PDB file of C-alpha atoms in Angstrom:
ATOM      1  CA  MET A 101       0.000   0.000   0.000  1.00 63.00           C
ATOM      2  CA  LYS A 102       1.304   3.405  -0.941  1.00 92.00           C
ATOM      3  CA  LEU A 103       0.006   6.869  -0.035  1.00 97.00           C
ATOM      4  CA  SER A 104       0.238   9.919  -2.289  1.00 98.00           C
ATOM      5  CA  ILE A 105      -0.167  13.366  -0.701  1.00 98.00           C
ATOM      6  CA  ILE A 106      -1.107  16.053  -3.234  1.00 98.00           C
ATOM      7  CA  THR A 107      -0.768  19.796  -2.674  1.00 98.00           C
ATOM      8  CA  VAL A 108      -2.312  22.351  -5.031  1.00 98.00           C
ATOM      9  CA  ASN A 109      -0.940  25.896  -4.930  1.00 97.00           C
ATOM     10  CA  LEU A 110      -1.402  29.246  -6.669  1.00 97.00           C
ATOM     11  CA  ASN A 111       0.497  32.329  -5.463  1.00 97.00           C
ATOM     12  CA  ASN A 112       0.298  31.312  -1.808  1.00 96.00           C
ATOM     13  CA  ILE A 113       3.960  31.031  -0.911  1.00 97.00           C
ATOM     14  CA  GLU A 114       3.448  31.558   2.831  1.00 95.00           C
ATOM     15  CA  GLY A 115       0.744  28.918   3.001  1.00 95.00           C
ATOM     16  CA  LEU A 116       2.859  26.590   0.876  1.00 97.00           C
ATOM     17  CA  LYS A 117       5.838  27.017   3.213  1.00 97.00           C
ATOM     18  CA  ASN A 118       3.693  25.925   6.135  1.00 96.00           C
ATOM     19  CA  THR A 119       2.266  22.950   4.263  1.00 97.00           C
ATOM     20  CA  LEU A 120       5.704  21.776   3.095  1.00 98.00           C
ATOM     21  CA  GLU A 121       7.035  22.047   6.646  1.00 98.00           C
ATOM     22  CA  SER A 122       4.074  20.100   7.992  1.00 97.00           C
ATOM     23  CA  VAL A 123       4.725  17.310   5.499  1.00 98.00           C
ATOM     24  CA  ARG A 124       8.500  17.375   6.112  1.00 98.00           C
ATOM     25  CA  LYS A 125       8.044  16.842   9.858  1.00 98.00           C
ATOM     26  CA  GLN A 126       6.108  13.599   9.482  1.00 98.00           C
ATOM     27  CA  THR A 127       7.692  10.710  11.360  1.00 98.00           C
ATOM     28  CA  TYR A 128       6.476   8.330   8.641  1.00 97.00           C
ATOM     29  CA  LYS A 129       8.343   9.009   5.388  1.00 95.00           C
ATOM     30  CA  GLU A 130       7.196   6.280   2.978  1.00 95.00           C
ATOM     31  CA  PHE A 131       4.716   8.311   0.977  1.00 97.00           C
ATOM     32  CA  GLU A 132       4.775  10.110  -2.368  1.00 98.00           C
ATOM     33  CA  TYR A 133       4.505  13.887  -2.260  1.00 98.00           C
ATOM     34  CA  ILE A 134       3.224  15.780  -5.315  1.00 98.00           C
ATOM     35  CA  VAL A 135       2.827  19.544  -5.740  1.00 98.00           C
ATOM     36  CA  ILE A 136       0.712  21.029  -8.534  1.00 98.00           C
ATOM     37  CA  ASP A 137       1.312  24.740  -9.006  1.00 98.00           C
ATOM     38  CA  GLY A 138      -0.772  27.005 -11.229  1.00 97.00           C
ATOM     39  CA  ALA A 139       2.104  29.041 -12.686  1.00 97.00           C
ATOM     40  CA  SER A 140       2.663  31.111  -9.557  1.00 97.00           C
ATOM     41  CA  THR A 141       4.659  34.329  -9.757  1.00 97.00           C
ATOM     42  CA  ASP A 142       5.274  34.907  -6.036  1.00 97.00           C
ATOM     43  CA  GLY A 143       8.314  32.677  -5.544  1.00 97.00           C
ATOM     44  CA  SER A 144       6.346  29.463  -4.992  1.00 98.00           C
ATOM     45  CA  VAL A 145       8.017  27.729  -7.941  1.00 98.00           C
ATOM     46  CA  GLU A 146      11.510  28.297  -6.550  1.00 97.00           C
ATOM     47  CA  LEU A 147      10.340  27.014  -3.160  1.00 98.00           C
ATOM     48  CA  ILE A 148       8.987  23.842  -4.751  1.00 98.00           C
ATOM     49  CA  LYS A 149      12.123  23.308  -6.869  1.00 96.00           C
ATOM     50  CA  ASN A 150      14.376  23.504  -3.817  1.00 96.00           C
ATOM     51  CA  SER A 151      12.261  21.341  -1.512  1.00 97.00           C
ATOM     52  CA  PRO A 152      13.888  17.958  -0.799  1.00 96.00           C
ATOM     53  CA  ILE A 153      10.569  16.338   0.103  1.00 97.00           C
ATOM     54  CA  VAL A 154       8.740  16.962  -3.189  1.00 98.00           C
ATOM     55  CA  ASP A 155       8.847  13.838  -5.357  1.00 97.00           C
ATOM     56  CA  SER A 156       7.015  15.233  -8.373  1.00 97.00           C
ATOM     57  CA  TRP A 157       5.719  18.668  -9.381  1.00 98.00           C
ATOM     58  CA  ILE A 158       4.539  20.810 -12.256  1.00 98.00           C
ATOM     59  CA  SER A 159       3.885  24.517 -12.615  1.00 98.00           C
ATOM     60  CA  GLU A 160       1.547  25.538 -15.400  1.00 97.00           C
ATOM     61  CA  LYS A 161      -1.679  27.451 -15.850  1.00 96.00           C
ATOM     62  CA  ASP A 162      -4.962  25.690 -15.202  1.00 95.00           C
ATOM     63  CA  THR A 163      -8.649  26.529 -15.167  1.00 93.00           C
ATOM     64  CA  GLY A 164      -9.013  26.247 -11.404  1.00 94.00           C
ATOM     65  CA  VAL A 165      -8.355  24.199  -8.301  1.00 95.00           C
ATOM     66  CA  TYR A 166     -10.142  21.068  -9.542  1.00 97.00           C
ATOM     67  CA  GLU A 167      -8.193  20.845 -12.791  1.00 97.00           C
ATOM     68  CA  ALA A 168      -5.051  21.148 -10.668  1.00 97.00           C
ATOM     69  CA  MET A 169      -6.270  18.375  -8.355  1.00 98.00           C
ATOM     70  CA  ASN A 170      -7.008  16.208 -11.406  1.00 98.00           C
ATOM     71  CA  LYS A 171      -3.421  16.724 -12.578  1.00 98.00           C
ATOM     72  CA  GLY A 172      -2.292  15.497  -9.179  1.00 98.00           C
ATOM     73  CA  ILE A 173      -4.449  12.398  -9.540  1.00 98.00           C
ATOM     74  CA  GLU A 174      -2.893  11.655 -12.925  1.00 97.00           C
ATOM     75  CA  LYS A 175       0.644  11.903 -11.526  1.00 97.00           C
ATOM     76  CA  ALA A 176      -0.060   9.919  -8.342  1.00 97.00           C
ATOM     77  CA  SER A 177       1.053   6.311  -8.008  1.00 96.00           C
ATOM     78  CA  GLY A 178      -0.350   5.673  -4.524  1.00 96.00           C
ATOM     79  CA  ASP A 179      -3.210   3.342  -3.640  1.00 97.00           C
ATOM     80  CA  TYR A 180      -4.724   6.129  -1.519  1.00 98.00           C
ATOM     81  CA  LEU A 181      -4.673   9.879  -2.164  1.00 98.00           C
ATOM     82  CA  LEU A 182      -4.818  12.720   0.368  1.00 98.00           C
ATOM     83  CA  PHE A 183      -5.339  16.295  -0.853  1.00 98.00           C
ATOM     84  CA  LEU A 184      -3.517  18.662   1.486  1.00 97.00           C
ATOM     85  CA  ASN A 185      -3.757  21.940  -0.376  1.00 93.00           C
ATOM     86  CA  SER A 186      -1.546  24.967   0.101  1.00 95.00           C
ATOM     87  CA  GLY A 187      -2.063  26.399   3.586  1.00 93.00           C
ATOM     88  CA  ASP A 188      -3.511  23.204   5.064  1.00 94.00           C
ATOM     89  CA  LEU A 189      -1.486  21.416   7.739  1.00 96.00           C
ATOM     90  CA  LEU A 190      -1.256  17.871   9.011  1.00 97.00           C
ATOM     91  CA  PHE A 191      -2.512  17.876  12.587  1.00 96.00           C
ATOM     92  CA  SER A 192       0.590  16.367  14.218  1.00 96.00           C
ATOM     93  CA  ASN A 193       4.006  15.084  13.233  1.00 97.00           C
ATOM     94  CA  ASN A 194       2.964  11.442  13.614  1.00 97.00           C
ATOM     95  CA  VAL A 195      -0.542  11.559  12.123  1.00 98.00           C
ATOM     96  CA  ILE A 196       0.415   9.754   8.882  1.00 98.00           C
ATOM     97  CA  GLU A 197       2.263   7.087  10.884  1.00 97.00           C
ATOM     98  CA  ALA A 198      -0.884   6.553  12.962  1.00 97.00           C
ATOM     99  CA  VAL A 199      -3.169   6.376   9.937  1.00 97.00           C
ATOM    100  CA  ILE A 200      -1.156   4.167   7.566  1.00 97.00           C
ATOM    101  CA  PRO A 201      -2.137   0.864   9.294  1.00 96.00           C
ATOM    102  CA  LYS A 202      -5.805   1.866   8.941  1.00 96.00           C
ATOM    103  CA  LEU A 203      -5.664   2.316   5.156  1.00 96.00           C
ATOM    104  CA  ILE A 204      -6.561  -1.266   4.370  1.00 92.00           C
ATOM    105  CA  SER A 205      -9.457  -1.802   2.012  1.00 92.00           C
ATOM    106  CA  GLU A 206     -12.298   0.721   2.230  1.00 97.00           C
ATOM    107  CA  ALA A 207     -12.767   3.013  -0.749  1.00 98.00           C
ATOM    108  CA  ILE A 208     -12.952   6.183   1.371  1.00 98.00           C
ATOM    109  CA  ILE A 209     -11.431   6.501   4.836  1.00 98.00           C
ATOM    110  CA  TYR A 210     -12.089   9.787   6.587  1.00 98.00           C
ATOM    111  CA  GLY A 211     -10.858  11.288   9.823  1.00 98.00           C
ATOM    112  CA  ASP A 212     -11.677  14.480  11.659  1.00 97.00           C
ATOM    113  CA  ILE A 213     -10.517  18.033  11.027  1.00 95.00           C
ATOM    114  CA  GLN A 214      -9.689  21.171  12.994  1.00 94.00           C
ATOM    115  CA  PHE A 215     -10.905  24.511  11.647  1.00 89.00           C
ATOM    116  CA  VAL A 216      -8.834  27.652  12.143  1.00 87.00           C
ATOM    117  CA  GLU A 217      -9.628  31.260  11.247  1.00 77.00           C
ATOM    118  CA  GLN A 218      -7.295  33.120   8.889  1.00 66.00           C
ATOM    119  CA  ASP A 219      -5.924  35.085  11.870  1.00 65.00           C
ATOM    120  CA  GLY A 220      -4.910  31.844  13.580  1.00 62.00           C
ATOM    121  CA  GLU A 221      -7.780  31.574  16.043  1.00 67.00           C
ATOM    122  CA  THR A 222      -8.814  27.940  16.493  1.00 68.00           C
ATOM    123  CA  LEU A 223     -12.532  27.547  15.944  1.00 71.00           C
ATOM    124  CA  ASP A 224     -13.263  23.929  16.726  1.00 85.00           C
ATOM    125  CA  THR A 225     -12.545  20.338  15.820  1.00 91.00           C
ATOM    126  CA  TYR A 226     -15.214  18.823  13.613  1.00 92.00           C
ATOM    127  CA  TYR A 227     -15.974  15.169  14.265  1.00 94.00           C
ATOM    128  CA  PHE A 228     -17.526  13.549  11.227  1.00 95.00           C
ATOM    129  CA  PRO A 229     -20.376  11.044  11.648  1.00 95.00           C
ATOM    130  CA  GLU A 230     -19.771   7.306  11.665  1.00 95.00           C
ATOM    131  CA  ASN A 231     -22.426   6.772   9.020  1.00 94.00           C
ATOM    132  CA  LEU A 232     -22.940   8.919   5.934  1.00 94.00           C
ATOM    133  CA  SER A 233     -26.344   9.514   4.378  1.00 90.00           C
ATOM    134  CA  PHE A 234     -28.101  11.547   1.714  1.00 86.00           C
ATOM    135  CA  LYS A 235     -29.396  13.786   4.488  1.00 83.00           C
ATOM    136  CA  TYR A 236     -25.835  14.478   5.619  1.00 90.00           C
ATOM    137  CA  PHE A 237     -24.590  15.353   2.131  1.00 90.00           C
ATOM    138  CA  PHE A 238     -27.651  17.507   1.500  1.00 82.00           C
ATOM    139  CA  HIS A 239     -26.107  19.989   3.927  1.00 82.00           C
ATOM    140  CA  GLN A 240     -22.449  19.065   4.363  1.00 89.00           C
ATOM    141  CA  SER A 241     -19.474  17.236   2.907  1.00 93.00           C
ATOM    142  CA  LEU A 242     -16.313  15.430   3.891  1.00 95.00           C
ATOM    143  CA  GLY A 243     -13.153  17.470   4.287  1.00 93.00           C
ATOM    144  CA  HIS A 244     -10.682  16.639   1.528  1.00 93.00           C
ATOM    145  CA  PRO A 245      -7.652  17.381   3.807  1.00 95.00           C
ATOM    146  CA  SER A 246      -8.871  14.668   6.195  1.00 97.00           C
ATOM    147  CA  THR A 247     -10.088  12.072   3.670  1.00 98.00           C
ATOM    148  CA  PHE A 248      -8.074   9.269   2.103  1.00 98.00           C
ATOM    149  CA  ILE A 249      -9.513   8.282  -1.281  1.00 98.00           C
ATOM    150  CA  ARG A 250      -8.580   5.055  -3.039  1.00 98.00           C
ATOM    151  CA  LYS A 251      -7.171   6.064  -6.405  1.00 97.00           C
ATOM    152  CA  ASP A 252      -9.134   3.466  -8.361  1.00 97.00           C
ATOM    153  CA  LEU A 253     -12.338   5.385  -7.563  1.00 98.00           C
ATOM    154  CA  PHE A 254     -11.195   8.154  -9.892  1.00 98.00           C
ATOM    155  CA  GLU A 255     -10.381   5.580 -12.559  1.00 96.00           C
ATOM    156  CA  LYS A 256     -13.806   3.955 -12.243  1.00 97.00           C
ATOM    157  CA  TYR A 257     -16.092   6.943 -11.661  1.00 97.00           C
ATOM    158  CA  GLY A 258     -14.105   9.815 -13.140  1.00 97.00           C
ATOM    159  CA  LYS A 259     -12.071  12.651 -11.696  1.00 97.00           C
ATOM    160  CA  TYR A 260     -13.367  15.978 -10.362  1.00 97.00           C
ATOM    161  CA  GLU A 261     -15.818  17.695 -12.724  1.00 96.00           C
ATOM    162  CA  THR A 262     -14.281  21.059 -13.536  1.00 95.00           C
ATOM    163  CA  ASN A 263     -17.602  22.591 -14.588  1.00 95.00           C
ATOM    164  CA  TYR A 264     -18.291  22.834 -10.834  1.00 94.00           C
ATOM    165  CA  LYS A 265     -16.013  25.663  -9.708  1.00 92.00           C
ATOM    166  CA  ILE A 266     -16.446  25.298  -5.925  1.00 93.00           C
ATOM    167  CA  VAL A 267     -18.245  22.056  -5.024  1.00 94.00           C
ATOM    168  CA  ALA A 268     -16.638  19.429  -7.299  1.00 96.00           C
ATOM    169  CA  ASP A 269     -15.231  17.532  -4.307  1.00 96.00           C
ATOM    170  CA  TRP A 270     -18.704  17.447  -2.703  1.00 95.00           C
ATOM    171  CA  VAL A 271     -20.131  16.268  -6.058  1.00 96.00           C
ATOM    172  CA  PHE A 272     -17.577  13.454  -6.180  1.00 97.00           C
ATOM    173  CA  PHE A 273     -18.219  12.342  -2.586  1.00 97.00           C
ATOM    174  CA  THR A 274     -21.997  12.483  -2.987  1.00 94.00           C
ATOM    175  CA  ARG A 275     -21.922  10.517  -6.221  1.00 95.00           C
ATOM    176  CA  VAL A 276     -19.610   7.706  -5.153  1.00 97.00           C
ATOM    177  CA  ILE A 277     -20.850   7.344  -1.557  1.00 96.00           C
ATOM    178  CA  ILE A 278     -24.609   7.849  -1.974  1.00 92.00           C
ATOM    179  CA  LYS A 279     -25.251   6.813  -5.576  1.00 92.00           C
ATOM    180  CA  GLU A 280     -22.544   4.188  -6.072  1.00 95.00           C
ATOM    181  CA  GLN A 281     -22.458   3.146  -2.404  1.00 96.00           C
ATOM    182  CA  VAL A 282     -18.709   2.583  -2.183  1.00 98.00           C
ATOM    183  CA  SER A 283     -17.337   1.419   1.153  1.00 98.00           C
ATOM    184  CA  THR A 284     -16.424   4.025   3.765  1.00 98.00           C
ATOM    185  CA  LYS A 285     -14.857   4.057   7.213  1.00 97.00           C
ATOM    186  CA  HIS A 286     -14.582   6.789   9.826  1.00 98.00           C
ATOM    187  CA  ILE A 287     -11.405   6.844  11.895  1.00 97.00           C
ATOM    188  CA  THR A 288     -11.173   8.818  15.117  1.00 95.00           C
ATOM    189  CA  ASP A 289      -7.903  10.587  14.276  1.00 96.00           C
ATOM    190  CA  VAL A 290      -7.783  14.353  13.707  1.00 97.00           C
ATOM    191  CA  ILE A 291      -5.986  14.398  10.367  1.00 97.00           C
ATOM    192  CA  SER A 292      -5.498  18.020   9.423  1.00 97.00           C
ATOM    193  CA  ILE A 293      -5.855  21.700  10.224  1.00 95.00           C
ATOM    194  CA  PHE A 294      -7.955  23.613   7.707  1.00 92.00           C
ATOM    195  CA  TYR A 295      -7.673  27.387   7.487  1.00 84.00           C
ATOM    196  CA  MET A 296     -10.976  29.137   6.735  1.00 73.00           C
ATOM    197  CA  ASP A 297      -9.616  31.336   3.972  1.00 61.00           C
ATOM    198  CA  GLY A 298     -10.434  29.212   0.933  1.00 55.00           C
ATOM    199  CA  MET A 299     -13.086  29.745  -1.714  1.00 54.00           C
ATOM    200  CA  SER A 300     -15.609  27.413  -0.062  1.00 51.00           C
ATOM    201  CA  SER A 301     -15.405  29.454   3.165  1.00 49.00           C
ATOM    202  CA  ASP A 302     -15.849  32.840   1.479  1.00 53.00           C
ATOM    203  CA  PRO A 303     -19.369  34.239   2.116  1.00 57.00           C
ATOM    204  CA  LYS A 304     -19.266  35.837  -1.347  1.00 64.00           C
ATOM    205  CA  ASN A 305     -19.356  32.339  -2.857  1.00 71.00           C
ATOM    206  CA  ARG A 306     -22.438  31.178  -0.961  1.00 79.00           C
ATOM    207  CA  ASP A 307     -24.837  31.720  -3.868  1.00 86.00           C
ATOM    208  CA  THR A 308     -22.518  29.920  -6.279  1.00 89.00           C
ATOM    209  CA  ILE A 309     -22.207  26.989  -3.891  1.00 88.00           C
ATOM    210  CA  GLU A 310     -25.979  26.686  -3.559  1.00 87.00           C
ATOM    211  CA  THR A 311     -26.498  26.960  -7.314  1.00 89.00           C
ATOM    212  CA  GLU A 312     -23.877  24.298  -8.084  1.00 91.00           C
ATOM    213  CA  ARG A 313     -25.250  21.951  -5.444  1.00 89.00           C
ATOM    214  CA  LYS A 314     -28.800  22.375  -6.742  1.00 85.00           C
ATOM    215  CA  THR A 315     -27.675  21.747 -10.334  1.00 89.00           C
ATOM    216  CA  PHE A 316     -26.027  18.466  -9.364  1.00 90.00           C
ATOM    217  CA  LEU A 317     -28.855  17.231  -7.147  1.00 87.00           C
ATOM    218  CA  GLU A 318     -31.531  18.004  -9.716  1.00 85.00           C
ATOM    219  CA  LYS A 319     -29.512  16.183 -12.365  1.00 86.00           C
ATOM    220  CA  GLU A 320     -28.667  13.006 -10.460  1.00 84.00           C
ATOM    221  CA  PHE A 321     -31.068  12.904  -7.486  1.00 81.00           C
ATOM    222  CA  SER A 322     -34.110  14.730  -8.841  1.00 75.00           C
ATOM    223  CA  LEU A 323     -36.783  12.896  -6.810  1.00 66.00           C
ATOM    224  CA  PHE A 324     -34.780  12.917  -3.590  1.00 62.00           C
ATOM    225  CA  HIS A 325     -33.909  16.582  -4.081  1.00 52.00           C
ATOM    226  CA  HIS A 326     -37.536  17.681  -4.397  1.00 58.00           C
ATOM    227  CA  ASP A 327     -38.611  15.609  -1.391  1.00 60.00           C
ATOM    228  CA  TYR A 328     -35.717  16.803   0.764  1.00 56.00           C
ATOM    229  CA  VAL A 329     -36.288  20.467  -0.052  1.00 58.00           C
ATOM    230  CA  GLN A 330     -39.866  20.106   1.165  1.00 59.00           C
ATOM    231  CA  TYR A 331     -38.776  18.041   4.157  1.00 54.00           C
ATOM    232  CA  PHE A 332     -36.173  20.524   5.341  1.00 54.00           C
ATOM    233  CA  LYS A 333     -38.530  23.461   4.890  1.00 57.00           C
ATOM    234  CA  LEU A 334     -40.999  21.658   7.159  1.00 56.00           C
ATOM    235  CA  GLU A 335     -38.245  20.654   9.590  1.00 59.00           C
ATOM    236  CA  ASP A 336     -37.055  24.267   9.792  1.00 60.00           C
ATOM    237  CA  ARG A 337     -40.581  25.482  10.549  1.00 63.00           C
ATOM    238  CA  LEU A 338     -41.025  22.835  13.264  1.00 60.00           C
ATOM    239  CA  THR A 339     -37.687  23.751  14.838  1.00 61.00           C
ATOM    240  CA  LYS A 340     -38.678  27.422  14.981  1.00 63.00           C
ATOM    241  CA  LEU A 341     -42.018  26.519  16.544  1.00 63.00           C
ATOM    242  CA  GLU A 342     -40.324  24.312  19.149  1.00 62.00           C
ATOM    243  CA  ASN A 343     -37.827  27.045  19.997  1.00 62.00           C
ATOM    244  CA  ASN A 344     -40.623  29.592  20.371  1.00 64.00           C
ATOM    245  CA  GLN A 345     -42.508  27.243  22.650  1.00 60.00           C
ATOM    246  CA  LYS A 346     -39.432  26.646  24.805  1.00 60.00           C
ATOM    247  CA  ARG A 347     -38.987  30.397  25.202  1.00 62.00           C
ATOM    248  CA  LEU A 348     -42.612  30.738  26.204  1.00 56.00           C
ATOM    249  CA  GLN A 349     -42.368  27.852  28.675  1.00 56.00           C
ATOM    250  CA  SER A 350     -39.434  29.470  30.410  1.00 57.00           C
ATOM    251  CA  SER A 351     -41.044  32.879  30.628  1.00 56.00           C
ATOM    252  CA  LYS A 352     -42.913  34.408  33.543  1.00 51.00           C
ATOM    253  CA  GLY A 353     -45.922  34.753  31.280  1.00 53.00           C
ATOM    254  CA  PHE A 354     -46.111  31.015  30.716  1.00 52.00           C
ATOM    255  CA  ARG A 355     -45.883  30.311  34.447  1.00 52.00           C
ATOM    256  CA  LEU A 356     -48.702  32.788  35.027  1.00 49.00           C
ATOM    257  CA  LEU A 357     -50.873  31.112  32.385  1.00 47.00           C
ATOM    258  CA  LYS A 358     -50.167  27.732  33.960  1.00 50.00           C
ATOM    259  CA  ALA A 359     -51.146  29.077  37.383  1.00 52.00           C
ATOM    260  CA  LEU A 360     -54.411  30.290  35.857  1.00 50.00           C
ATOM    261  CA  GLY A 361     -55.116  26.804  34.551  1.00 51.00           C
ATOM    262  CA  VAL A 362     -54.324  27.399  30.850  1.00 49.00           C
ATOM    263  CA  LYS A 363     -53.128  24.184  29.207  1.00 49.00           C
ATOM    264  CA  LYS A 364     -49.773  23.838  27.451  1.00 48.00           C
ATOM    265  CA  PHE A 365     -49.761  24.642  23.781  1.00 44.00           C
ATOM    266  CA  ASN A 366     -48.890  21.085  22.831  1.00 43.00           C
ATOM    267  CA  GLU A 367     -51.581  19.418  24.924  1.00 40.00           C
TER     268      GLU A 367
END
């Protein structure tokens, strides 16, 4: 079994320095490290050229992050791939050593992830669910810096679709896990540190994300999509009603009504 770690970079030399250092410090060394650069002009190329830990790299223009990730897939020789993009960090120096024995057979093996603000403030560690469902992917996704993907999935089901500019990784996960039902396993290791300064975290991209998600779901899960939209609208209304009732129950006014013999709203 061989692991390929792939880093995509474009004019982010400071983030790239941190990522390279994080990879260099790993106690386990038997992995392939690939860097795909989008023709950076900020000194990133020189940094990559002079790095002793980079096994393979290219620097050329591309149409976006997912074309760059696809180039990494094409160059990778590992059984499993981990996308640790420029600025992302491995959580500890021995995390790859701890994970390698767990990369056995499942198609997708995912760990947990720590989110950090751009200014360095740690937000929280996100613990992914043991079981993945359509309901989960309707709202969320797996984190690519904490997910090990068997390379043959890309050979069988195709690489990232570059017509999706922001959610192509979510599209891939949703398709292969929910539609194709490939095997998955959650491991309880925190794999990486993800800085909230990427395109998926930018509030300006929220409308694009929703539009791309809707396009994919309507195309490949049309019946489920319609039903879930209605379901979540109803669920949201029920949640608001329950929250309003809880506020009323805790208020002096509710206690007064109860003292006067008025029944609870849900009785």
